[in-house]
PDB file of N, CA and C in Angstrom:
ATOM      1  N   UNK A   1     -11.417  -1.725 -32.669  1.00 90.00           N
ATOM      2  CA  UNK A   1     -11.254  -2.403 -31.389  1.00 90.00           C
ATOM      3  C   UNK A   1     -10.813  -1.839 -30.313  1.00 90.00           C
ATOM      4  N   UNK A   2     -11.598  -1.900 -28.970  1.00 96.00           N
ATOM      5  CA  UNK A   2     -11.098  -1.135 -27.937  1.00 96.00           C
ATOM      6  C   UNK A   2      -9.734  -2.026 -27.143  1.00 96.00           C
ATOM      7  N   UNK A   3      -8.892  -1.203 -26.801  1.00 97.00           N
ATOM      8  CA  UNK A   3      -7.867  -1.842 -26.014  1.00 97.00           C
ATOM      9  C   UNK A   3      -7.525  -0.856 -24.804  1.00 97.00           C
ATOM     10  N   UNK A   4      -7.619  -1.539 -23.537  1.00 98.00           N
ATOM     11  CA  UNK A   4      -7.253  -0.871 -22.393  1.00 98.00           C
ATOM     12  C   UNK A   4      -6.029  -1.639 -21.706  1.00 98.00           C
ATOM     13  N   UNK A   5      -5.177  -0.839 -21.398  1.00 98.00           N
ATOM     14  CA  UNK A   5      -3.795  -1.498 -20.926  1.00 98.00           C
ATOM     15  C   UNK A   5      -3.370  -0.702 -19.645  1.00 98.00           C
ATOM     16  N   UNK A   6      -3.540  -1.525 -18.546  1.00 98.00           N
ATOM     17  CA  UNK A   6      -3.160  -1.197 -17.197  1.00 98.00           C
ATOM     18  C   UNK A   6      -1.803  -1.119 -16.832  1.00 98.00           C
ATOM     19  N   UNK A   7      -1.263  -0.348 -16.062  1.00 97.00           N
ATOM     20  CA  UNK A   7       0.165  -0.345 -15.618  1.00 97.00           C
ATOM     21  C   UNK A   7       0.058   0.201 -14.240  1.00 97.00           C
ATOM     22  N   UNK A   8       1.282   0.026 -13.374  1.00 97.00           N
ATOM     23  CA  UNK A   8       1.561   0.719 -12.213  1.00 97.00           C
ATOM     24  C   UNK A   8       1.237  -0.018 -10.942  1.00 97.00           C
ATOM     25  N   UNK A   9       0.810  -1.471 -11.014  1.00 96.00           N
ATOM     26  CA  UNK A   9       0.611  -2.200  -9.959  1.00 96.00           C
ATOM     27  C   UNK A   9       1.953  -2.692  -9.360  1.00 96.00           C
ATOM     28  N   UNK A  10       1.859  -3.373  -8.161  1.00 97.00           N
ATOM     29  CA  UNK A  10       3.119  -3.806  -7.534  1.00 97.00           C
ATOM     30  C   UNK A  10       2.793  -4.113  -6.138  1.00 97.00           C
ATOM     31  N   UNK A  11       3.985  -4.323  -5.450  1.00 97.00           N
ATOM     32  CA  UNK A  11       3.986  -4.560  -4.008  1.00 97.00           C
ATOM     33  C   UNK A  11       4.055  -3.254  -3.167  1.00 97.00           C
ATOM     34  N   UNK A  12       3.278  -2.950  -2.209  1.00 97.00           N
ATOM     35  CA  UNK A  12       3.400  -1.826  -1.466  1.00 97.00           C
ATOM     36  C   UNK A  12       3.173  -2.099  -0.003  1.00 97.00           C
ATOM     37  N   UNK A  13       3.752  -1.421   0.903  1.00 97.00           N
ATOM     38  CA  UNK A  13       3.542  -1.597   2.237  1.00 97.00           C
ATOM     39  C   UNK A  13       2.209  -0.964   2.777  1.00 97.00           C
ATOM     40  N   UNK A  14       1.649  -1.439   3.922  1.00 98.00           N
ATOM     41  CA  UNK A  14       0.321  -0.775   4.329  1.00 98.00           C
ATOM     42  C   UNK A  14       0.726   0.672   4.800  1.00 98.00           C
ATOM     43  N   UNK A  15      -0.167   1.421   4.326  1.00 97.00           N
ATOM     44  CA  UNK A  15      -0.060   2.916   4.587  1.00 97.00           C
ATOM     45  C   UNK A  15       0.635   3.504   3.316  1.00 97.00           C
ATOM     46  N   UNK A  16       0.977   2.830   2.399  1.00 97.00           N
ATOM     47  CA  UNK A  16       1.625   3.412   1.067  1.00 97.00           C
ATOM     48  C   UNK A  16       0.639   3.957   0.101  1.00 97.00           C
ATOM     49  N   UNK A  17       1.202   4.349  -0.957  1.00 97.00           N
ATOM     50  CA  UNK A  17       0.316   4.907  -1.937  1.00 97.00           C
ATOM     51  C   UNK A  17       0.639   4.199  -3.367  1.00 97.00           C
ATOM     52  N   UNK A  18      -0.176   4.120  -4.303  1.00 95.00           N
ATOM     53  CA  UNK A  18       0.068   3.938  -5.657  1.00 95.00           C
ATOM     54  C   UNK A  18      -0.694   4.443  -6.512  1.00 95.00           C
ATOM     55  N   UNK A  19      -0.262   4.702  -7.771  1.00 98.00           N
ATOM     56  CA  UNK A  19      -0.958   5.436  -8.851  1.00 98.00           C
ATOM     57  C   UNK A  19      -1.135   4.478 -10.139  1.00 98.00           C
ATOM     58  N   UNK A  20      -2.212   3.974 -10.312  1.00 98.00           N
ATOM     59  CA  UNK A  20      -2.410   3.087 -11.534  1.00 98.00           C
ATOM     60  C   UNK A  20      -2.786   3.863 -12.768  1.00 98.00           C
ATOM     61  N   UNK A  21      -2.329   3.362 -13.892  1.00 98.00           N
ATOM     62  CA  UNK A  21      -2.615   4.197 -15.320  1.00 98.00           C
ATOM     63  C   UNK A  21      -3.429   3.070 -16.095  1.00 98.00           C
ATOM     64  N   UNK A  22      -4.182   3.642 -16.878  1.00 98.00           N
ATOM     65  CA  UNK A  22      -4.875   2.834 -18.111  1.00 98.00           C
ATOM     66  C   UNK A  22      -4.908   3.527 -19.345  1.00 98.00           C
ATOM     67  N   UNK A  23      -4.107   3.035 -20.245  1.00 98.00           N
ATOM     68  CA  UNK A  23      -4.131   3.744 -21.605  1.00 98.00           C
ATOM     69  C   UNK A  23      -5.234   3.158 -22.535  1.00 98.00           C
ATOM     70  N   UNK A  24      -5.958   3.990 -23.147  1.00 98.00           N
ATOM     71  CA  UNK A  24      -7.022   3.360 -23.962  1.00 98.00           C
ATOM     72  C   UNK A  24      -6.676   3.728 -25.297  1.00 98.00           C
ATOM     73  N   UNK A  25      -7.149   2.814 -26.225  1.00 97.00           N
ATOM     74  CA  UNK A  25      -7.060   2.876 -27.659  1.00 97.00           C
ATOM     75  C   UNK A  25      -8.168   2.410 -28.372  1.00 97.00           C
ATOM     76  N   UNK A  26      -8.522   2.816 -29.721  1.00 96.00           N
ATOM     77  CA  UNK A  26      -9.519   2.325 -30.389  1.00 96.00           C
ATOM     78  C   UNK A  26     -10.960   2.952 -30.163  1.00 96.00           C
ATOM     79  N   UNK A  27     -10.971   3.961 -29.255  1.00 96.00           N
ATOM     80  CA  UNK A  27     -12.226   4.657 -28.987  1.00 96.00           C
ATOM     81  C   UNK A  27     -11.850   6.217 -28.919  1.00 96.00           C
ATOM     82  N   UNK A  28     -12.912   6.964 -29.098  1.00 96.00           N
ATOM     83  CA  UNK A  28     -12.897   8.420 -28.911  1.00 96.00           C
ATOM     84  C   UNK A  28     -12.978   8.578 -27.384  1.00 96.00           C
ATOM     85  N   UNK A  29     -11.762   8.661 -26.703  1.00 97.00           N
ATOM     86  CA  UNK A  29     -11.625   8.423 -25.335  1.00 97.00           C
ATOM     87  C   UNK A  29     -12.439   9.560 -24.667  1.00 97.00           C
ATOM     88  N   UNK A  30     -12.358  10.708 -25.142  1.00 97.00           N
ATOM     89  CA  UNK A  30     -13.066  11.904 -24.530  1.00 97.00           C
ATOM     90  C   UNK A  30     -14.502  11.811 -24.258  1.00 97.00           C
ATOM     91  N   UNK A  31     -15.179  10.790 -24.999  1.00 97.00           N
ATOM     92  CA  UNK A  31     -16.466  10.619 -25.049  1.00 97.00           C
ATOM     93  C   UNK A  31     -16.989   9.616 -24.023  1.00 97.00           C
ATOM     94  N   UNK A  32     -16.054   8.914 -23.472  1.00 98.00           N
ATOM     95  CA  UNK A  32     -16.555   7.852 -22.554  1.00 98.00           C
ATOM     96  C   UNK A  32     -16.297   7.917 -21.123  1.00 98.00           C
ATOM     97  N   UNK A  33     -17.039   7.491 -20.198  1.00 98.00           N
ATOM     98  CA  UNK A  33     -16.852   7.269 -18.837  1.00 98.00           C
ATOM     99  C   UNK A  33     -15.898   6.130 -18.762  1.00 98.00           C
ATOM    100  N   UNK A  34     -15.037   6.281 -17.758  1.00 98.00           N
ATOM    101  CA  UNK A  34     -14.000   5.198 -17.541  1.00 98.00           C
ATOM    102  C   UNK A  34     -14.156   4.844 -16.103  1.00 98.00           C
ATOM    103  N   UNK A  35     -13.818   3.448 -15.798  1.00 98.00           N
ATOM    104  CA  UNK A  35     -13.981   3.054 -14.457  1.00 98.00           C
ATOM    105  C   UNK A  35     -12.854   2.110 -14.210  1.00 98.00           C
ATOM    106  N   UNK A  36     -12.560   2.017 -12.734  1.00 98.00           N
ATOM    107  CA  UNK A  36     -11.665   0.993 -12.375  1.00 98.00           C
ATOM    108  C   UNK A  36     -12.428  -0.123 -11.326  1.00 98.00           C
ATOM    109  N   UNK A  37     -12.143  -1.073 -11.517  1.00 98.00           N
ATOM    110  CA  UNK A  37     -12.829  -2.427 -10.768  1.00 98.00           C
ATOM    111  C   UNK A  37     -11.500  -3.096 -10.176  1.00 98.00           C
ATOM    112  N   UNK A  38     -11.907  -4.069  -9.137  1.00 98.00           N
ATOM    113  CA  UNK A  38     -10.780  -4.802  -8.604  1.00 98.00           C
ATOM    114  C   UNK A  38     -11.546  -6.179  -8.233  1.00 98.00           C
ATOM    115  N   UNK A  39     -10.772  -7.113  -8.170  1.00 98.00           N
ATOM    116  CA  UNK A  39     -11.016  -8.427  -7.842  1.00 98.00           C
ATOM    117  C   UNK A  39     -10.080  -9.018  -6.934  1.00 98.00           C
ATOM    118  N   UNK A  40     -10.404  -9.534  -5.796  1.00 97.00           N
ATOM    119  CA  UNK A  40      -9.513 -10.069  -4.831  1.00 97.00           C
ATOM    120  C   UNK A  40      -9.707 -11.628  -4.967  1.00 97.00           C
ATOM    121  N   UNK A  41      -8.903 -12.452  -4.408  1.00 92.00           N
ATOM    122  CA  UNK A  41      -9.022 -13.933  -4.690  1.00 92.00           C
ATOM    123  C   UNK A  41     -10.169 -14.376  -4.009  1.00 92.00           C
ATOM    124  N   UNK A  42     -10.888 -15.037  -4.751  1.00 94.00           N
ATOM    125  CA  UNK A  42     -12.066 -15.718  -4.178  1.00 94.00           C
ATOM    126  C   UNK A  42     -13.427 -14.796  -3.887  1.00 94.00           C
ATOM    127  N   UNK A  43     -13.326 -13.513  -4.336  1.00 96.00           N
ATOM    128  CA  UNK A  43     -14.283 -12.490  -4.399  1.00 96.00           C
ATOM    129  C   UNK A  43     -14.710 -12.050  -5.630  1.00 96.00           C
ATOM    130  N   UNK A  44     -16.030 -11.473  -5.596  1.00 97.00           N
ATOM    131  CA  UNK A  44     -16.408 -10.959  -6.961  1.00 97.00           C
ATOM    132  C   UNK A  44     -15.680  -9.558  -7.340  1.00 97.00           C
ATOM    133  N   UNK A  45     -15.693  -9.385  -8.562  1.00 97.00           N
ATOM    134  CA  UNK A  45     -15.155  -8.006  -9.042  1.00 97.00           C
ATOM    135  C   UNK A  45     -16.062  -7.074  -8.468  1.00 97.00           C
ATOM    136  N   UNK A  46     -15.382  -5.933  -7.808  1.00 97.00           N
ATOM    137  CA  UNK A  46     -16.159  -4.781  -7.440  1.00 97.00           C
ATOM    138  C   UNK A  46     -15.594  -3.458  -8.060  1.00 97.00           C
ATOM    139  N   UNK A  47     -16.700  -2.441  -8.134  1.00 98.00           N
ATOM    140  CA  UNK A  47     -16.411  -1.200  -8.697  1.00 98.00           C
ATOM    141  C   UNK A  47     -15.579  -0.350  -7.694  1.00 98.00           C
ATOM    142  N   UNK A  48     -14.567   0.339  -8.172  1.00 98.00           N
ATOM    143  CA  UNK A  48     -13.597   1.029  -7.193  1.00 98.00           C
ATOM    144  C   UNK A  48     -13.933   2.636  -7.524  1.00 98.00           C
ATOM    145  N   UNK A  49     -14.087   2.910  -8.550  1.00 98.00           N
ATOM    146  CA  UNK A  49     -14.273   4.355  -8.892  1.00 98.00           C
ATOM    147  C   UNK A  49     -14.709   4.649 -10.545  1.00 98.00           C
ATOM    148  N   UNK A  50     -15.160   5.757 -10.630  1.00 98.00           N
ATOM    149  CA  UNK A  50     -15.837   5.990 -11.958  1.00 98.00           C
ATOM    150  C   UNK A  50     -15.493   7.600 -12.141  1.00 98.00           C
ATOM    151  N   UNK A  51     -15.174   7.806 -13.596  1.00 98.00           N
ATOM    152  CA  UNK A  51     -15.094   9.216 -13.906  1.00 98.00           C
ATOM    153  C   UNK A  51     -15.829   9.404 -15.286  1.00 98.00           C
ATOM    154  N   UNK A  52     -16.938  10.351 -15.131  1.00 98.00           N
ATOM    155  CA  UNK A  52     -17.494  10.558 -16.439  1.00 98.00           C
ATOM    156  C   UNK A  52     -16.651  11.177 -17.550  1.00 98.00           C
ATOM    157  N   UNK A  53     -17.347  11.390 -18.612  1.00 97.00           N
ATOM    158  CA  UNK A  53     -16.729  12.043 -19.925  1.00 97.00           C
ATOM    159  C   UNK A  53     -16.466  13.487 -19.479  1.00 97.00           C
ATOM    160  N   UNK A  54     -17.309  14.098 -18.649  1.00 97.00           N
ATOM    161  CA  UNK A  54     -17.252  15.478 -18.262  1.00 97.00           C
ATOM    162  C   UNK A  54     -16.403  15.677 -17.094  1.00 97.00           C
ATOM    163  N   UNK A  55     -15.950  14.472 -16.481  1.00 96.00           N
ATOM    164  CA  UNK A  55     -14.948  14.699 -15.331  1.00 96.00           C
ATOM    165  C   UNK A  55     -15.492  14.501 -14.073  1.00 96.00           C
ATOM    166  N   UNK A  56     -16.834  14.335 -13.834  1.00 98.00           N
ATOM    167  CA  UNK A  56     -17.426  13.917 -12.613  1.00 98.00           C
ATOM    168  C   UNK A  56     -16.762  12.574 -12.039  1.00 98.00           C
ATOM    169  N   UNK A  57     -16.368  12.384 -10.888  1.00 97.00           N
ATOM    170  CA  UNK A  57     -15.916  11.408 -10.190  1.00 97.00           C
ATOM    171  C   UNK A  57     -16.792  10.800  -9.033  1.00 97.00           C
ATOM    172  N   UNK A  58     -16.596   9.408  -8.891  1.00 97.00           N
ATOM    173  CA  UNK A  58     -17.104   8.782  -7.651  1.00 97.00           C
ATOM    174  C   UNK A  58     -16.252   7.700  -7.205  1.00 97.00           C
ATOM    175  N   UNK A  59     -16.017   7.478  -5.953  1.00 97.00           N
ATOM    176  CA  UNK A  59     -15.237   6.411  -5.482  1.00 97.00           C
ATOM    177  C   UNK A  59     -16.128   5.477  -4.600  1.00 97.00           C
ATOM    178  N   UNK A  60     -16.041   4.245  -4.459  1.00 96.00           N
ATOM    179  CA  UNK A  60     -16.723   3.275  -3.773  1.00 96.00           C
ATOM    180  C   UNK A  60     -16.558   3.758  -2.096  1.00 96.00           C
ATOM    181  N   UNK A  61     -17.625   3.383  -1.489  1.00 95.00           N
ATOM    182  CA  UNK A  61     -17.501   3.687   0.084  1.00 95.00           C
ATOM    183  C   UNK A  61     -16.199   2.962   0.695  1.00 95.00           C
ATOM    184  N   UNK A  62     -15.871   1.739   0.282  1.00 91.00           N
ATOM    185  CA  UNK A  62     -14.791   1.053   0.730  1.00 91.00           C
ATOM    186  C   UNK A  62     -13.399   1.727   0.518  1.00 91.00           C
ATOM    187  N   UNK A  63     -13.338   2.541  -0.373  1.00 93.00           N
ATOM    188  CA  UNK A  63     -12.078   3.299  -0.566  1.00 93.00           C
ATOM    189  C   UNK A  63     -12.177   4.821  -0.502  1.00 93.00           C
ATOM    190  N   UNK A  64     -13.498   5.377  -0.097  1.00 85.00           N
ATOM    191  CA  UNK A  64     -13.733   6.799  -0.161  1.00 85.00           C
ATOM    192  C   UNK A  64     -12.799   7.315   0.750  1.00 85.00           C
ATOM    193  N   UNK A  65     -12.248   8.504   0.438  1.00 91.00           N
ATOM    194  CA  UNK A  65     -11.263   9.257   1.239  1.00 91.00           C
ATOM    195  C   UNK A  65      -9.719   8.896   0.830  1.00 91.00           C
ATOM    196  N   UNK A  66      -9.699   7.644   0.270  1.00 96.00           N
ATOM    197  CA  UNK A  66      -8.166   7.179  -0.004  1.00 96.00           C
ATOM    198  C   UNK A  66      -8.046   7.117  -1.674  1.00 96.00           C
ATOM    199  N   UNK A  67      -9.043   7.548  -2.223  1.00 96.00           N
ATOM    200  CA  UNK A  67      -9.034   7.281  -3.692  1.00 96.00           C
ATOM    201  C   UNK A  67      -9.453   8.418  -4.628  1.00 96.00           C
ATOM    202  N   UNK A  68      -8.500   8.650  -5.536  1.00 98.00           N
ATOM    203  CA  UNK A  68      -8.787   9.785  -6.558  1.00 98.00           C
ATOM    204  C   UNK A  68      -8.744   9.115  -7.860  1.00 98.00           C
ATOM    205  N   UNK A  69      -9.659   9.329  -8.904  1.00 98.00           N
ATOM    206  CA  UNK A  69      -9.758   8.950 -10.160  1.00 98.00           C
ATOM    207  C   UNK A  69      -9.728  10.114 -11.015  1.00 98.00           C
ATOM    208  N   UNK A  70      -8.678  10.108 -11.995  1.00 98.00           N
ATOM    209  CA  UNK A  70      -8.569  11.226 -12.693  1.00 98.00           C
ATOM    210  C   UNK A  70      -8.347  10.722 -14.343  1.00 98.00           C
ATOM    211  N   UNK A  71      -8.476  11.683 -15.275  1.00 98.00           N
ATOM    212  CA  UNK A  71      -8.236  11.524 -16.631  1.00 98.00           C
ATOM    213  C   UNK A  71      -7.603  12.577 -17.294  1.00 98.00           C
ATOM    214  N   UNK A  72      -6.710  12.179 -18.455  1.00 98.00           N
ATOM    215  CA  UNK A  72      -5.904  13.051 -19.248  1.00 98.00           C
ATOM    216  C   UNK A  72      -6.375  12.731 -20.544  1.00 98.00           C
ATOM    217  N   UNK A  73      -7.440  13.496 -21.224  1.00 98.00           N
ATOM    218  CA  UNK A  73      -7.940  13.334 -22.400  1.00 98.00           C
ATOM    219  C   UNK A  73      -6.786  13.278 -23.660  1.00 98.00           C
ATOM    220  N   UNK A  74      -5.875  14.213 -23.331  1.00 98.00           N
ATOM    221  CA  UNK A  74      -4.756  14.339 -24.364  1.00 98.00           C
ATOM    222  C   UNK A  74      -3.970  13.119 -24.426  1.00 98.00           C
ATOM    223  N   UNK A  75      -3.963  12.223 -23.519  1.00 98.00           N
ATOM    224  CA  UNK A  75      -3.031  10.993 -23.479  1.00 98.00           C
ATOM    225  C   UNK A  75      -4.071   9.895 -23.381  1.00 98.00           C
ATOM    226  N   UNK A  76      -5.194  10.077 -23.606  1.00 98.00           N
ATOM    227  CA  UNK A  76      -6.154   8.796 -23.565  1.00 98.00           C
ATOM    228  C   UNK A  76      -5.900   7.969 -22.341  1.00 98.00           C
ATOM    229  N   UNK A  77      -5.711   8.540 -21.224  1.00 98.00           N
ATOM    230  CA  UNK A  77      -5.277   7.692 -20.039  1.00 98.00           C
ATOM    231  C   UNK A  77      -6.204   8.156 -18.826  1.00 98.00           C
ATOM    232  N   UNK A  78      -6.564   7.213 -18.156  1.00 98.00           N
ATOM    233  CA  UNK A  78      -7.297   7.383 -16.834  1.00 98.00           C
ATOM    234  C   UNK A  78      -6.244   6.725 -15.753  1.00 98.00           C
ATOM    235  N   UNK A  79      -6.477   7.590 -14.451  1.00 98.00           N
ATOM    236  CA  UNK A  79      -5.534   7.053 -13.488  1.00 98.00           C
ATOM    237  C   UNK A  79      -6.321   6.843 -12.233  1.00 98.00           C
ATOM    238  N   UNK A  80      -5.666   5.817 -11.313  1.00 98.00           N
ATOM    239  CA  UNK A  80      -6.453   5.783 -10.142  1.00 98.00           C
ATOM    240  C   UNK A  80      -5.295   5.954  -9.024  1.00 98.00           C
ATOM    241  N   UNK A  81      -5.253   6.975  -8.151  1.00 98.00           N
ATOM    242  CA  UNK A  81      -4.458   7.157  -7.225  1.00 98.00           C
ATOM    243  C   UNK A  81      -5.249   6.636  -5.858  1.00 98.00           C
ATOM    244  N   UNK A  82      -4.276   5.646  -5.232  1.00 97.00           N
ATOM    245  CA  UNK A  82      -4.877   5.102  -3.880  1.00 97.00           C
ATOM    246  C   UNK A  82      -3.878   5.455  -2.818  1.00 97.00           C
ATOM    247  N   UNK A  83      -4.251   6.013  -1.661  1.00 97.00           N
ATOM    248  CA  UNK A  83      -3.499   6.300  -0.484  1.00 97.00           C
ATOM    249  C   UNK A  83      -3.921   5.502   0.639  1.00 97.00           C
ATOM    250  N   UNK A  84      -2.940   5.346   1.594  1.00 97.00           N
ATOM    251  CA  UNK A  84      -3.255   4.696   2.770  1.00 97.00           C
ATOM    252  C   UNK A  84      -3.636   3.348   2.443  1.00 97.00           C
ATOM    253  N   UNK A  85      -3.145   2.693   1.774  1.00 97.00           N
ATOM    254  CA  UNK A  85      -3.357   1.357   1.505  1.00 97.00           C
ATOM    255  C   UNK A  85      -3.405   0.391   2.460  1.00 97.00           C
ATOM    256  N   UNK A  86      -4.305  -0.560   2.497  1.00 96.00           N
ATOM    257  CA  UNK A  86      -4.641  -1.638   3.400  1.00 96.00           C
ATOM    258  C   UNK A  86      -4.496  -3.033   2.853  1.00 96.00           C
ATOM    259  N   UNK A  87      -4.020  -3.954   3.553  1.00 96.00           N
ATOM    260  CA  UNK A  87      -4.052  -5.370   2.990  1.00 96.00           C
ATOM    261  C   UNK A  87      -5.308  -5.697   2.245  1.00 96.00           C
ATOM    262  N   UNK A  88      -6.324  -5.133   2.615  1.00 95.00           N
ATOM    263  CA  UNK A  88      -7.660  -5.651   2.115  1.00 95.00           C
ATOM    264  C   UNK A  88      -7.776  -4.924   0.956  1.00 95.00           C
ATOM    265  N   UNK A  89      -6.839  -4.011   0.236  1.00 97.00           N
ATOM    266  CA  UNK A  89      -6.869  -3.326  -1.073  1.00 97.00           C
ATOM    267  C   UNK A  89      -6.170  -4.287  -2.051  1.00 97.00           C
ATOM    268  N   UNK A  90      -5.622  -5.541  -1.416  1.00 97.00           N
ATOM    269  CA  UNK A  90      -4.938  -6.463  -2.451  1.00 97.00           C
ATOM    270  C   UNK A  90      -5.879  -7.041  -3.309  1.00 97.00           C
ATOM    271  N   UNK A  91      -5.518  -6.846  -4.610  1.00 98.00           N
ATOM    272  CA  UNK A  91      -6.351  -7.246  -5.379  1.00 98.00           C
ATOM    273  C   UNK A  91      -5.757  -7.145  -6.991  1.00 98.00           C
ATOM    274  N   UNK A  92      -6.468  -7.651  -8.042  1.00 98.00           N
ATOM    275  CA  UNK A  92      -6.147  -7.442  -9.377  1.00 98.00           C
ATOM    276  C   UNK A  92      -6.930  -6.138  -9.850  1.00 98.00           C
ATOM    277  N   UNK A  93      -6.372  -5.190 -10.181  1.00 98.00           N
ATOM    278  CA  UNK A  93      -7.162  -3.852 -10.542  1.00 98.00           C
ATOM    279  C   UNK A  93      -7.412  -3.949 -12.163  1.00 98.00           C
ATOM    280  N   UNK A  94      -8.530  -3.718 -12.594  1.00 98.00           N
ATOM    281  CA  UNK A  94      -9.079  -3.655 -14.033  1.00 98.00           C
ATOM    282  C   UNK A  94      -9.634  -2.276 -14.361  1.00 98.00           C
ATOM    283  N   UNK A  95      -9.264  -1.948 -15.570  1.00 98.00           N
ATOM    284  CA  UNK A  95      -9.733  -0.913 -16.330  1.00 98.00           C
ATOM    285  C   UNK A  95     -10.964  -1.167 -17.056  1.00 98.00           C
ATOM    286  N   UNK A  96     -11.985  -0.246 -17.266  1.00 98.00           N
ATOM    287  CA  UNK A  96     -13.306  -0.901 -17.834  1.00 98.00           C
ATOM    288  C   UNK A  96     -13.964   0.491 -18.434  1.00 98.00           C
ATOM    289  N   UNK A  97     -14.464   0.285 -19.621  1.00 98.00           N
ATOM    290  CA  UNK A  97     -15.502   1.219 -20.253  1.00 98.00           C
ATOM    291  C   UNK A  97     -16.592   0.427 -20.839  1.00 98.00           C
ATOM    292  N   UNK A  98     -17.689   1.142 -21.096  1.00 97.00           N
ATOM    293  CA  UNK A  98     -18.746   0.401 -21.913  1.00 97.00           C
ATOM    294  C   UNK A  98     -18.660   1.117 -23.319  1.00 97.00           C
ATOM    295  N   UNK A  99     -18.502   0.129 -24.277  1.00 95.00           N
ATOM    296  CA  UNK A  99     -18.425   0.530 -25.557  1.00 95.00           C
ATOM    297  C   UNK A  99     -19.329  -0.243 -26.445  1.00 95.00           C
ATOM    298  N   UNK A 100     -20.298   0.590 -27.086  1.00 94.00           N
ATOM    299  CA  UNK A 100     -21.433  -0.019 -27.845  1.00 94.00           C
ATOM    300  C   UNK A 100     -22.348  -1.067 -27.026  1.00 94.00           C
ATOM    301  N   UNK A 101     -22.375  -0.752 -25.896  1.00 95.00           N
ATOM    302  CA  UNK A 101     -23.350  -1.413 -24.859  1.00 95.00           C
ATOM    303  C   UNK A 101     -22.721  -2.563 -24.230  1.00 95.00           C
ATOM    304  N   UNK A 102     -21.275  -2.793 -24.488  1.00 96.00           N
ATOM    305  CA  UNK A 102     -20.571  -4.005 -24.001  1.00 96.00           C
ATOM    306  C   UNK A 102     -19.323  -3.528 -23.125  1.00 96.00           C
ATOM    307  N   UNK A 103     -19.195  -4.287 -22.116  1.00 97.00           N
ATOM    308  CA  UNK A 103     -17.947  -4.005 -21.099  1.00 97.00           C
ATOM    309  C   UNK A 103     -16.787  -4.341 -21.939  1.00 97.00           C
ATOM    310  N   UNK A 104     -15.774  -3.299 -21.728  1.00 98.00           N
ATOM    311  CA  UNK A 104     -14.431  -3.631 -22.303  1.00 98.00           C
ATOM    312  C   UNK A 104     -13.560  -3.627 -21.252  1.00 98.00           C
ATOM    313  N   UNK A 105     -12.577  -4.576 -21.109  1.00 98.00           N
ATOM    314  CA  UNK A 105     -11.771  -4.727 -19.808  1.00 98.00           C
ATOM    315  C   UNK A 105     -10.276  -4.756 -20.338  1.00 98.00           C
ATOM    316  N   UNK A 106      -9.421  -4.321 -19.560  1.00 97.00           N
ATOM    317  CA  UNK A 106      -7.967  -4.326 -19.548  1.00 97.00           C
ATOM    318  C   UNK A 106      -7.546  -5.864 -19.041  1.00 97.00           C
ATOM    319  N   UNK A 107      -6.324  -6.083 -19.051  1.00 97.00           N
ATOM    320  CA  UNK A 107      -5.865  -7.297 -18.746  1.00 97.00           C
ATOM    321  C   UNK A 107      -5.583  -7.295 -17.052  1.00 97.00           C
ATOM    322  N   UNK A 108      -5.701  -6.351 -16.476  1.00 97.00           N
ATOM    323  CA  UNK A 108      -5.637  -6.214 -14.934  1.00 97.00           C
ATOM    324  C   UNK A 108      -4.021  -6.232 -14.599  1.00 97.00           C
ATOM    325  N   UNK A 109      -3.869  -5.439 -13.472  1.00 98.00           N
ATOM    326  CA  UNK A 109      -2.497  -5.105 -12.792  1.00 98.00           C
ATOM    327  C   UNK A 109      -2.738  -5.567 -11.347  1.00 98.00           C
ATOM    328  N   UNK A 110      -1.785  -6.320 -10.929  1.00 98.00           N
ATOM    329  CA  UNK A 110      -1.887  -6.840  -9.411  1.00 98.00           C
ATOM    330  C   UNK A 110      -1.379  -5.642  -8.585  1.00 98.00           C
ATOM    331  N   UNK A 111      -2.156  -5.477  -7.527  1.00 98.00           N
ATOM    332  CA  UNK A 111      -1.684  -4.717  -6.424  1.00 98.00           C
ATOM    333  C   UNK A 111      -1.635  -5.712  -4.996  1.00 98.00           C
ATOM    334  N   UNK A 112      -0.532  -5.803  -4.479  1.00 98.00           N
ATOM    335  CA  UNK A 112      -0.466  -6.325  -3.155  1.00 98.00           C
ATOM    336  C   UNK A 112       0.010  -5.452  -2.169  1.00 98.00           C
ATOM    337  N   UNK A 113      -0.740  -5.465  -0.960  1.00 98.00           N
ATOM    338  CA  UNK A 113      -0.394  -4.616   0.194  1.00 98.00           C
ATOM    339  C   UNK A 113      -0.014  -5.514   1.287  1.00 98.00           C
ATOM    340  N   UNK A 114       1.301  -5.412   1.616  1.00 97.00           N
ATOM    341  CA  UNK A 114       1.833  -6.452   2.623  1.00 97.00           C
ATOM    342  C   UNK A 114       3.312  -5.821   3.170  1.00 97.00           C
ATOM    343  N   UNK A 115       3.310  -6.101   4.313  1.00 95.00           N
ATOM    344  CA  UNK A 115       4.604  -5.741   5.042  1.00 95.00           C
ATOM    345  C   UNK A 115       5.618  -6.764   4.874  1.00 95.00           C
TER     346      UNK A 115
END
């Protein structure tokens, strides 16, 4: 059974930075692409960033230039570094992978950007 556990969210001031972590278990982590999504109140869940099993990365246009996704295969962990945070980055951030053709999600971690 796949388990994804996010951590690292919290309250941060505009212009600040945050690093989110997602620890995976129940899968051969090294073989899977991993993604971060976010969902703001009243909005649809949106893709933030993806890292493939080979380490290629992509960030959404809305966070490009402020986003770094990385992975540590030895720790079965994927990270999302967000810089120059803006109030519109406020959302619940979810870790995701596709396992046996189905989406697997973590429980989410709240990020609030406010002064």
